[in-house]
Coordinates of C-alpha atoms in Angstrom, one line a residue:
M1 CA -1.3 7.4 21.8
E2 CA -0.7 10.6 22.3
R3 CA 1.5 11.6 19.9
L4 CA 0.2 10.3 16.3
A5 CA 2.2 11.6 12.6
A6 CA 0.4 10.9 10.0
I7 CA 2.1 10.1 6.6
L8 CA 1.0 11.3 3.6
T9 CA 2.2 11.5 -0.7
C10 CA 0.5 12.8 -2.9
Y11 CA 1.0 13.8 -6.6
N12 CA -1.1 16.6 -8.2
R13 CA -4.4 15.9 -7.3
R14 CA -5.1 18.5 -4.7
A15 CA -8.2 18.8 -4.8
Q16 CA -8.3 14.9 -3.3
T17 CA -5.7 15.3 -0.9
L18 CA -7.0 18.6 0.7
A19 CA -10.6 16.2 1.6
C20 CA -8.4 14.2 3.1
L21 CA -6.9 15.8 5.1
E22 CA -9.9 17.7 5.8
A23 CA -11.8 14.6 6.6
L24 CA -8.9 13.9 8.7
F25 CA -8.0 16.9 10.6
S26 CA -12.0 17.0 11.4
Q27 CA -11.5 13.9 13.9
V28 CA -8.2 13.8 15.0
A29 CA -6.9 17.4 16.9
G30 CA -3.2 17.4 17.8
V31 CA -1.8 14.5 15.0
T32 CA 1.7 15.7 12.9
V33 CA 1.6 15.8 9.4
Y34 CA 4.5 15.2 7.1
L35 CA 3.2 15.2 3.5
V36 CA 5.4 14.0 0.3
D37 CA 4.8 16.6 -2.6
D38 CA 6.3 14.4 -5.3
G39 CA 6.9 16.9 -8.0
S40 CA 3.0 18.0 -8.0
T41 CA 2.5 20.7 -10.9
D42 CA -1.6 21.9 -9.6
G43 CA -0.2 23.7 -6.4
T44 CA -1.6 21.2 -4.0
G45 CA 1.8 21.6 -2.2
A46 CA 1.2 25.1 -2.1
A47 CA -2.6 24.9 -1.7
V48 CA -2.2 22.5 1.4
Q49 CA 0.3 25.3 3.2
N50 CA -2.0 27.5 2.4
H51 CA -5.1 25.4 4.1
Y52 CA -2.8 23.8 6.8
P53 CA 0.1 25.4 7.6
D54 CA 1.0 23.0 10.6
V55 CA 1.3 20.1 7.8
Q56 CA 5.0 19.8 6.9
V57 CA 5.3 19.4 3.6
I58 CA 8.0 18.0 2.0
E59 CA 9.4 18.5 -1.5
G60 CA 10.0 15.1 -3.3
T61 CA 12.2 15.0 -6.2
G62 CA 8.8 13.8 -9.0
N63 CA 11.0 10.3 -9.2
L64 CA 9.6 8.8 -5.8
F65 CA 5.8 7.7 -5.9
W66 CA 4.3 6.0 -3.4
N67 CA 6.9 3.6 -2.1
G68 CA 9.4 6.5 -2.1
G69 CA 7.7 8.7 -1.0
M70 CA 5.6 7.3 1.7
R71 CA 9.2 6.3 3.0
L72 CA 10.4 9.8 2.6
G73 CA 8.0 10.9 4.8
F74 CA 7.4 7.4 7.2
G75 CA 11.3 8.6 7.9
M76 CA 10.9 11.6 8.8
A77 CA 8.2 10.9 11.1
L78 CA 10.3 8.1 12.9
E79 CA 12.9 10.8 13.6
G80 CA 9.7 12.1 16.1
D81 CA 9.1 9.1 18.0
Y82 CA 5.9 9.7 18.4
D83 CA 3.7 6.8 19.9
G84 CA 1.8 6.0 16.3
Y85 CA 2.7 6.2 12.9
L86 CA -0.2 6.6 10.6
W87 CA -0.1 5.6 6.4
L88 CA -3.0 7.4 4.9
N89 CA -3.1 7.8 0.8
D90 CA -4.6 11.1 -0.3
D91 CA -7.6 9.6 -2.4
T92 CA -9.0 8.3 0.8
V93 CA -11.4 10.1 2.6
L94 CA -12.2 9.1 6.6
Y95 CA -15.4 8.2 7.6
P96 CA -16.3 10.1 10.9
G97 CA -14.9 8.1 14.0
A98 CA -12.9 6.1 11.8
I99 CA -9.0 7.0 14.0
A100 CA -11.6 6.4 17.5
S101 CA -12.4 3.0 15.4
L102 CA -8.2 2.0 14.9
L103 CA -7.0 3.8 18.8
A104 CA -9.9 1.6 20.5
T105 CA -8.5 -1.5 18.7
A106 CA -5.8 -1.1 19.1
Q107 CA -6.3 -0.3 22.9
S108 CA -8.9 -3.9 23.0
L109 CA -5.7 -6.1 21.8
P110 CA -3.0 -7.7 24.6
T111 CA 0.0 -7.0 22.6
P112 CA 1.4 -4.1 19.7
A113 CA -0.3 -5.2 16.4
I114 CA -0.5 -3.1 12.9
I115 CA -4.4 -2.3 12.8
T116 CA -5.4 -1.8 9.2
G117 CA -8.7 0.6 7.6
S118 CA -11.0 -0.9 5.3
T119 CA -12.1 1.7 2.5
Q120 CA -14.9 0.6 0.3
D121 CA -16.6 2.6 -3.4
P122 CA -17.5 5.9 -3.2
R123 CA -21.2 4.6 -5.5
S124 CA -20.8 1.0 -4.9
R125 CA -20.0 0.6 -1.3
L126 CA -18.1 -2.4 -2.3
F127 CA -14.4 -3.0 -0.5
T128 CA -11.8 -1.5 -2.1
Y129 CA -8.8 -2.1 0.3
G130 CA -7.8 -2.9 3.5
G131 CA -6.7 -5.9 5.2
M132 CA -5.7 -9.4 3.0
R133 CA -5.3 -13.3 3.7
Q134 CA -2.5 -15.3 2.3
I135 CA -4.9 -18.2 0.0
H136 CA -2.0 -21.2 0.8
P137 CA 1.1 -21.7 2.6
L138 CA 2.3 -23.5 -1.3
F139 CA 0.4 -20.7 -3.2
P140 CA 2.6 -17.7 -4.2
P141 CA 3.0 -15.2 -1.4
F142 CA 1.3 -12.8 -2.8
K143 CA -2.1 -14.6 -3.7
V144 CA -4.8 -13.0 -1.2
R145 CA -7.8 -12.5 -1.0
P146 CA -9.4 -9.8 0.7
V147 CA -10.9 -9.4 4.5
I148 CA -14.1 -7.9 4.4
P149 CA -15.0 -6.0 7.6
Q150 CA -17.0 -7.6 10.6
D151 CA -18.6 -6.1 13.7
R152 CA -15.1 -7.3 15.4
P153 CA -11.7 -7.0 14.6
Q154 CA -10.3 -9.8 12.0
R155 CA -6.9 -11.1 11.9
C156 CA -4.9 -10.0 8.8
D157 CA -1.8 -11.4 7.0
L158 CA -0.9 -8.3 5.1
M159 CA -2.2 -5.0 4.0
C160 CA -2.8 -1.9 1.9
G161 CA -1.4 1.5 2.7
N162 CA -5.0 3.3 2.2
I163 CA -5.2 3.1 6.0
V164 CA -2.1 1.9 8.6
L165 CA -2.1 2.3 12.1
I166 CA 1.3 1.2 13.2
P167 CA 2.4 1.6 17.0
R168 CA 5.5 2.8 17.9
A169 CA 7.0 0.0 19.1
I170 CA 6.1 -1.9 15.6
A171 CA 7.4 0.9 13.4
H172 CA 10.9 1.4 15.6
Q173 CA 12.4 -2.4 14.9
L174 CA 10.8 -2.9 11.5
G175 CA 12.1 0.3 10.5
N176 CA 11.2 1.6 6.8
L177 CA 9.9 0.5 3.4
D178 CA 12.3 -0.8 1.4
P179 CA 14.6 1.4 -0.4
H180 CA 14.0 -1.2 -3.2
L181 CA 10.3 -0.3 -4.2
T182 CA 9.8 2.2 -5.8
H183 CA 5.6 2.2 -6.2
Y184 CA 3.6 -1.1 -5.5
A185 CA 4.2 -3.6 -2.3
G186 CA 5.7 -1.5 -0.3
D187 CA 3.1 -2.0 2.0
W188 CA 2.2 -5.3 1.8
D189 CA 6.2 -6.3 2.5
Y190 CA 5.5 -4.2 5.0
G191 CA 3.0 -6.5 6.6
L192 CA 4.5 -9.6 5.4
R193 CA 8.3 -8.1 6.7
A194 CA 5.7 -7.6 10.3
K195 CA 4.2 -11.5 9.8
Q196 CA 8.2 -12.6 9.6
A197 CA 8.9 -11.5 13.0
G198 CA 6.2 -12.1 15.5
F199 CA 3.4 -8.9 15.2
P200 CA 0.1 -9.4 14.1
I201 CA -1.3 -7.7 11.6
W202 CA -5.8 -6.3 12.2
V203 CA -8.8 -5.5 10.4
A204 CA -10.4 -2.5 12.4
P205 CA -14.1 -3.3 12.8
G206 CA -16.2 -1.5 9.6
Y207 CA -15.2 0.5 7.0
Q208 CA -13.1 3.3 7.9
G209 CA -13.5 5.4 5.0
S210 CA -13.7 5.4 1.4
C211 CA -11.8 4.9 -1.9
A212 CA -11.8 4.0 -5.6
A213 CA -10.5 1.4 -6.6
N214 CA -7.4 1.6 -9.9
P215 CA -8.7 0.7 -13.4
R216 CA -7.4 -2.3 -14.5
P217 CA -6.8 -1.5 -18.2
T218 CA -7.2 -4.4 -21.3
P219 CA -3.9 -6.3 -21.9
N220 CA -1.8 -5.8 -23.7
P221 CA 1.0 -7.3 -25.1
A222 CA 2.7 -4.2 -27.1
Q223 CA 3.7 -2.7 -23.9
V224 CA 5.8 -4.4 -23.0
E225 CA 8.7 -2.8 -22.0
K226 CA 6.4 -0.9 -18.8
L227 CA 7.9 -3.9 -17.1
S228 CA 11.6 -2.2 -16.7
Q229 CA 9.0 1.5 -16.1
P230 CA 9.0 1.7 -11.9
K231 CA 4.6 1.4 -11.9
G232 CA 5.3 -2.2 -14.3
M233 CA 2.1 -3.1 -16.1
M234 CA -1.4 -3.2 -14.7
L235 CA -3.0 -5.8 -16.4
A236 CA -7.3 -6.9 -15.6
D237 CA -6.5 -8.4 -12.2
V238 CA -2.9 -8.0 -11.9
T239 CA -0.2 -6.5 -11.6
L240 CA 3.4 -7.1 -13.0
H241 CA 6.2 -5.2 -11.2
P242 CA 8.9 -4.9 -12.5
W243 CA 11.9 -7.1 -13.0
Q244 CA 14.0 -6.9 -9.9
E245 CA 11.5 -5.7 -7.3
W246 CA 9.4 -8.7 -8.2
K247 CA 12.5 -11.2 -7.7
L248 CA 13.5 -9.5 -4.2
L249 CA 10.3 -9.8 -3.0
M250 CA 9.7 -13.3 -4.2
R251 CA 13.0 -13.7 -2.7
R252 CA 12.0 -13.0 0.5
H253 CA 8.4 -13.8 1.1
G254 CA 8.1 -16.9 -1.9
G255 CA 10.1 -19.5 0.4
W256 CA 11.9 -22.5 -1.5
L257 CA 9.7 -22.0 -4.5
W258 CA 10.6 -18.3 -5.0
P259 CA 11.5 -19.3 -8.4
L260 CA 9.0 -20.1 -9.9
F261 CA 6.7 -17.7 -8.0
W262 CA 8.9 -15.0 -9.6
L263 CA 8.3 -16.2 -13.6
L264 CA 4.7 -17.0 -12.9
P265 CA 3.0 -14.0 -13.7
Y266 CA 4.3 -13.0 -16.8
R267 CA 4.0 -16.5 -18.8
R268 CA 0.4 -14.7 -20.0
I269 CA 2.9 -12.1 -21.5
A270 CA 5.1 -14.4 -22.6
L271 CA 2.2 -17.0 -24.4
Q272 CA 0.3 -14.0 -26.0
L273 CA 3.6 -12.3 -27.7
L274 CA 4.6 -15.9 -29.0
W275 CA 0.4 -16.3 -30.5
Q276 CA 1.3 -12.8 -31.7
R277 CA 4.6 -13.4 -32.8
L278 CA 2.9 -17.0 -34.3
R279 CA -0.4 -15.6 -36.4
G280 CA 2.3 -12.3 -37.4
S281 CA 4.6 -15.0 -39.0

């Protein structure tokens, strides 16, 4: 993959975005970076242009969120017909040799494959993001467990979008991220689409970077209106996606049990709301 494009999206994380780009440019030369700045008010886009004038900073609408921003940048990168496409979260700091590890893993495989890197918390050093393996065919498609990196490549079913290398052949057959998704799950959906198309996903050996896990708030049924918002509603152990987006995902990946899988995550909120109403009556 001599011609490599990196795609990032950012919003008001100037210091983290600059640190991410510094780690990227310190280990790979000639990479073309497409950075979508989705309405930052802290000067992220200007700071990036000042430090890295070759980065293509794309102004978003302010309402793109992760999936929309990555879709915009990925779409522009696809027009350049690169050998490989690197998804990179701007809150992820690559370790030295991370890109070389991804490329070496890709070259060691007999057929084109998506290669995902793993991240760990900068303090605890525990796994945070990377490859995921589905638990069982009869379980919901997003019921997964993490694939902890080893000293050799491992297969997985889907991946988080923090560090992902997609070769040209796969990117041009699968196309872009789904336009009907806003924030979460675009990366997992892309991985399952690749799996359905017969393209494998491999976890590269070892950890490729650091990234702290997103905080999980205490469940609050009073915030149920967030289910209609782009980010949905985050609970202690699950993210409740907006109704229609979750329905799309379950119809696409849930098989004949998709109606059950669609409604299953919301049962807790429904039961808690009912309990609160009964207690108040």
